[in-house]
Amino acid sequence: MTVDLKREIPSYRARRGEIALVTVPPLQYLMVDGHGDPNTATEYEDALRTLYPVAYALKFLSRRELGREHVVMPLEALWWSDDMAAFTTSRDKSRWSWTAMILVPDWIAAEHVEDARARVAAKGGAPVLDALRLERLDEGLCVQTLHVGPYDAEGPVLAEIHDRFVPDHGLRMTGRHHEVYLSDARRTAPERLRTILRQPVVRDDA
């Protein structure tokens, strides 16, 4: 049976127009860090050109050596800036830092990643293999919603989360802004892109 973690992990489901509190379990990801506008930064393109081949190499390794089949998960990213207004009002992407990442199942271990890294390196074309790592992320309590539309139209939704929902519910933002790209931007019209917008939080009295 093929495992699709999008169907098994509740926090990979969200509704448009509904801001919800969810608890995200600890999950492990392939990660690559970088800085700058994702539309123009070579770093971002290089990160994706590295993440996907390793993720697919792990899929085939898991089937071949572990007898376990899984769906390669969608691209995700953590985003941050010294000034959060760079996300909500000014949308100054040149000031953004990011971690591009792809979720992998818990049965994938560090030695499997090293095997996949070696296989991808042998084929060439993955430019930042040395920068790729396997890391567990424990976000815990989060606020999230589904945004449908262009990435550049996220600003008002993020402002609603940051400036109204979070304080109105006695919460405080922690961690980094998290996006889950449920649509393939190469094959989907901008107005139909589906993106989960997630923000880790804690309760003010915690």
GROMACS .gro file of C-alpha atoms in nm:
model
  206
    1MET     CA    1   0.000   0.000   0.000
    2THR     CA    2   0.128   0.345  -0.090
    3VAL     CA    3   0.136   0.588   0.203
    4ASP     CA    4   0.026   0.946   0.133
    5LEU     CA    5   0.113   1.154   0.438
    6LYS     CA    6  -0.109   1.439   0.317
    7ARG     CA    7  -0.405   1.214   0.389
    8GLU     CA    8  -0.270   1.082   0.720
    9ILE     CA    9  -0.157   1.406   0.890
   10PRO     CA   10  -0.456   1.632   0.974
   11SER     CA   11  -0.252   1.953   0.956
   12TYR     CA   12  -0.212   1.901   0.580
   13ARG     CA   13  -0.580   1.985   0.541
   14ALA     CA   14  -0.715   2.341   0.559
   15ARG     CA   15  -1.016   2.535   0.435
   16ARG     CA   16  -1.026   2.856   0.238
   17GLY     CA   17  -1.164   3.145   0.442
   18GLU     CA   18  -1.129   2.956   0.772
   19ILE     CA   19  -0.845   3.034   1.012
   20ALA     CA   20  -0.799   2.739   1.246
   21LEU     CA   21  -0.585   2.630   1.538
   22VAL     CA   22  -0.409   2.298   1.477
   23THR     CA   23  -0.146   2.093   1.655
   24VAL     CA   24   0.129   1.981   1.419
   25PRO     CA   25   0.321   1.670   1.528
   26PRO     CA   26   0.702   1.654   1.507
   27LEU     CA   27   0.789   1.578   1.145
   28GLN     CA   28   1.114   1.527   0.956
   29TYR     CA   29   1.212   1.707   0.639
   30LEU     CA   30   1.482   1.734   0.380
   31MET     CA   31   1.592   2.098   0.414
   32VAL     CA   32   1.803   2.356   0.232
   33ASP     CA   33   1.850   2.714   0.362
   34GLY     CA   34   1.888   3.032   0.161
   35HIS     CA   35   1.814   3.402   0.128
   36GLY     CA   36   1.654   3.633  -0.126
   37ASP     CA   37   1.364   3.664  -0.367
   38PRO     CA   38   1.250   3.310  -0.464
   39ASN     CA   39   1.152   3.439  -0.808
   40THR     CA   40   1.504   3.556  -0.891
   41ALA     CA   41   1.750   3.404  -0.641
   42THR     CA   42   1.969   3.133  -0.791
   43GLU     CA   43   1.993   2.988  -0.439
   44TYR     CA   44   1.622   2.905  -0.439
   45GLU     CA   45   1.629   2.738  -0.778
   46ASP     CA   46   1.935   2.539  -0.672
   47ALA     CA   47   1.760   2.429  -0.353
   48LEU     CA   48   1.464   2.290  -0.549
   49ARG     CA   49   1.694   2.126  -0.805
   50THR     CA   50   1.852   1.941  -0.513
   51LEU     CA   51   1.553   1.862  -0.292
   52TYR     CA   52   1.340   1.690  -0.555
   53PRO     CA   53   1.601   1.445  -0.686
   54VAL     CA   54   1.689   1.339  -0.331
   55ALA     CA   55   1.321   1.304  -0.236
   56TYR     CA   56   1.258   1.079  -0.537
   57ALA     CA   57   1.576   0.882  -0.473
   58LEU     CA   58   1.445   0.816  -0.121
   59LYS     CA   59   1.108   0.708  -0.259
   60PHE     CA   60   1.275   0.446  -0.482
   61LEU     CA   61   1.518   0.341  -0.207
   62SER     CA   62   1.228   0.292   0.034
   63ARG     CA   63   1.044   0.074  -0.216
   64ARG     CA   64   1.352  -0.126  -0.312
   65GLU     CA   65   1.523  -0.177   0.025
   66LEU     CA   66   1.251  -0.126   0.286
   67GLY     CA   67   0.949  -0.257   0.099
   68ARG     CA   68   0.756   0.060   0.181
   69GLU     CA   69   0.597   0.284  -0.080
   70HIS     CA   70   0.517   0.651  -0.022
   71VAL     CA   71   0.406   0.954  -0.220
   72VAL     CA   72   0.665   1.231  -0.253
   73MET     CA   73   0.527   1.521  -0.053
   74PRO     CA   74   0.476   1.875  -0.188
   75LEU     CA   75   0.732   2.148  -0.154
   76GLU     CA   76   0.716   2.352   0.167
   77ALA     CA   77   0.913   2.649   0.296
   78LEU     CA   78   0.980   2.841   0.614
   79TRP     CA   79   1.012   3.216   0.564
   80TRP     CA   80   1.139   3.491   0.790
   81SER     CA   81   1.271   3.846   0.792
   82ASP     CA   82   1.397   4.091   1.052
   83ASP     CA   83   1.082   4.295   0.979
   84MET     CA   84   0.758   4.095   0.953
   85ALA     CA   85   0.609   4.377   0.743
   86ALA     CA   86   0.828   4.242   0.464
   87PHE     CA   87   0.571   3.960   0.446
   88THR     CA   88   0.247   4.144   0.500
   89THR     CA   89   0.261   4.501   0.366
   90SER     CA   90   0.581   4.578   0.178
   91ARG     CA   91   0.631   4.218   0.048
   92ASP     CA   92   1.000   4.297  -0.001
   93LYS     CA   93   1.120   3.956  -0.111
   94SER     CA   94   1.482   4.060  -0.132
   95ARG     CA   95   1.478   4.073   0.250
   96TRP     CA   96   1.339   3.724   0.296
   97SER     CA   97   1.532   3.428   0.432
   98TRP     CA   98   1.395   3.079   0.379
   99THR     CA   99   1.428   2.707   0.431
  100ALA     CA  100   1.296   2.505   0.138
  101MET     CA  101   1.192   2.156   0.243
  102ILE     CA  102   1.011   1.831   0.162
  103LEU     CA  103   0.857   1.605   0.428
  104VAL     CA  104   0.980   1.245   0.439
  105PRO     CA  105   0.831   0.954   0.637
  106ASP     CA  106   0.960   0.869   0.983
  107TRP     CA  107   1.092   0.535   0.861
  108ILE     CA  108   1.351   0.722   0.652
  109ALA     CA  109   1.675   0.746   0.852
  110ALA     CA  110   1.994   0.948   0.815
  111GLU     CA  111   2.174   0.659   0.646
  112HIS     CA  112   1.902   0.639   0.382
  113VAL     CA  113   1.946   1.009   0.308
  114GLU     CA  114   2.321   0.961   0.270
  115ASP     CA  115   2.260   0.672   0.029
  116ALA     CA  116   2.017   0.886  -0.173
  117ARG     CA  117   2.259   1.180  -0.168
  118ALA     CA  118   2.535   0.958  -0.311
  119ARG     CA  119   2.309   0.822  -0.586
  120VAL     CA  120   2.198   1.173  -0.685
  121ALA     CA  121   2.557   1.301  -0.679
  122ALA     CA  122   2.660   1.023  -0.916
  123LYS     CA  123   2.403   1.142  -1.169
  124GLY     CA  124   2.493   1.511  -1.134
  125GLY     CA  125   2.267   1.814  -1.168
  126ALA     CA  126   2.186   1.868  -0.799
  127PRO     CA  127   2.391   2.179  -0.721
  128VAL     CA  128   2.371   2.210  -0.340
  129LEU     CA  129   2.381   1.852  -0.215
  130ASP     CA  130   2.631   1.945   0.056
  131ALA     CA  131   2.384   2.198   0.197
  132LEU     CA  132   2.095   1.949   0.220
  133ARG     CA  133   2.015   1.804   0.562
  134LEU     CA  134   1.755   1.584   0.733
  135GLU     CA  135   1.600   1.764   1.031
  136ARG     CA  136   1.302   1.720   1.259
  137LEU     CA  137   1.070   2.018   1.305
  138ASP     CA  138   0.837   2.038   1.605
  139GLU     CA  139   0.594   2.327   1.547
  140GLY     CA  140   0.323   2.223   1.794
  141LEU     CA  141   0.033   2.467   1.819
  142CYS     CA  142  -0.019   2.661   1.495
  143VAL     CA  143  -0.266   2.891   1.324
  144GLN     CA  144  -0.331   2.805   0.961
  145THR     CA  145  -0.560   2.861   0.667
  146LEU     CA  146  -0.582   2.776   0.298
  147HIS     CA  147  -0.498   3.055   0.056
  148VAL     CA  148  -0.624   3.016  -0.301
  149GLY     CA  149  -0.466   3.251  -0.552
  150PRO     CA  150  -0.131   3.407  -0.642
  151TYR     CA  151   0.146   3.402  -0.383
  152ASP     CA  152   0.166   3.782  -0.403
  153ALA     CA  153  -0.196   3.805  -0.284
  154GLU     CA  154  -0.115   3.641   0.050
  155GLY     CA  155  -0.040   3.972   0.227
  156PRO     CA  156  -0.394   4.055   0.348
  157VAL     CA  157  -0.449   3.696   0.468
  158LEU     CA  158  -0.123   3.704   0.665
  159ALA     CA  159  -0.211   4.044   0.812
  160GLU     CA  160  -0.547   3.900   0.924
  161ILE     CA  161  -0.369   3.613   1.098
  162HIS     CA  162  -0.089   3.821   1.253
  163ASP     CA  163  -0.281   4.135   1.348
  164ARG     CA  164  -0.628   4.007   1.434
  165PHE     CA  165  -0.664   3.632   1.487
  166VAL     CA  166  -0.348   3.580   1.692
  167PRO     CA  167  -0.400   3.863   1.945
  168ASP     CA  168  -0.780   3.814   1.957
  169HIS     CA  169  -0.728   3.453   2.066
  170GLY     CA  170  -0.470   3.530   2.334
  171LEU     CA  171  -0.184   3.392   2.126
  172ARG     CA  172   0.170   3.500   2.051
  173MET     CA  173   0.363   3.414   1.735
  174THR     CA  174   0.672   3.194   1.763
  175GLY     CA  175   0.882   3.012   1.509
  176ARG     CA  176   0.875   3.092   1.140
  177HIS     CA  177   0.604   3.150   0.883
  178HIS     CA  178   0.540   2.818   0.705
  179GLU     CA  179   0.389   2.759   0.361
  180VAL     CA  180   0.281   2.426   0.212
  181TYR     CA  181   0.250   2.438  -0.167
  182LEU     CA  182  -0.030   2.198  -0.251
  183SER     CA  183  -0.027   2.304  -0.618
  184ASP     CA  184   0.251   2.274  -0.873
  185ALA     CA  185   0.317   2.634  -0.975
  186ARG     CA  186   0.459   2.516  -1.308
  187ARG     CA  187   0.126   2.361  -1.411
  188THR     CA  188  -0.135   2.568  -1.222
  189ALA     CA  189  -0.279   2.909  -1.311
  190PRO     CA  190  -0.189   3.168  -1.043
  191GLU     CA  191  -0.553   3.224  -0.945
  192ARG     CA  192  -0.591   2.850  -0.870
  193LEU     CA  193  -0.278   2.796  -0.659
  194ARG     CA  194  -0.357   2.631  -0.323
  195THR     CA  195  -0.123   2.712  -0.037
  196ILE     CA  196  -0.151   2.634   0.334
  197LEU     CA  197  -0.032   2.935   0.535
  198ARG     CA  198   0.083   2.830   0.883
  199GLN     CA  199   0.216   3.024   1.182
  200PRO     CA  200   0.340   2.857   1.502
  201VAL     CA  201   0.201   3.019   1.816
  202VAL     CA  202   0.191   2.986   2.195
  203ARG     CA  203  -0.078   3.095   2.435
  204ASP     CA  204   0.003   3.424   2.607
  205ASP     CA  205  -0.043   3.266   2.948
  206ALA     CA  206   0.189   2.975   2.866
   0.00000   0.00000   0.00000
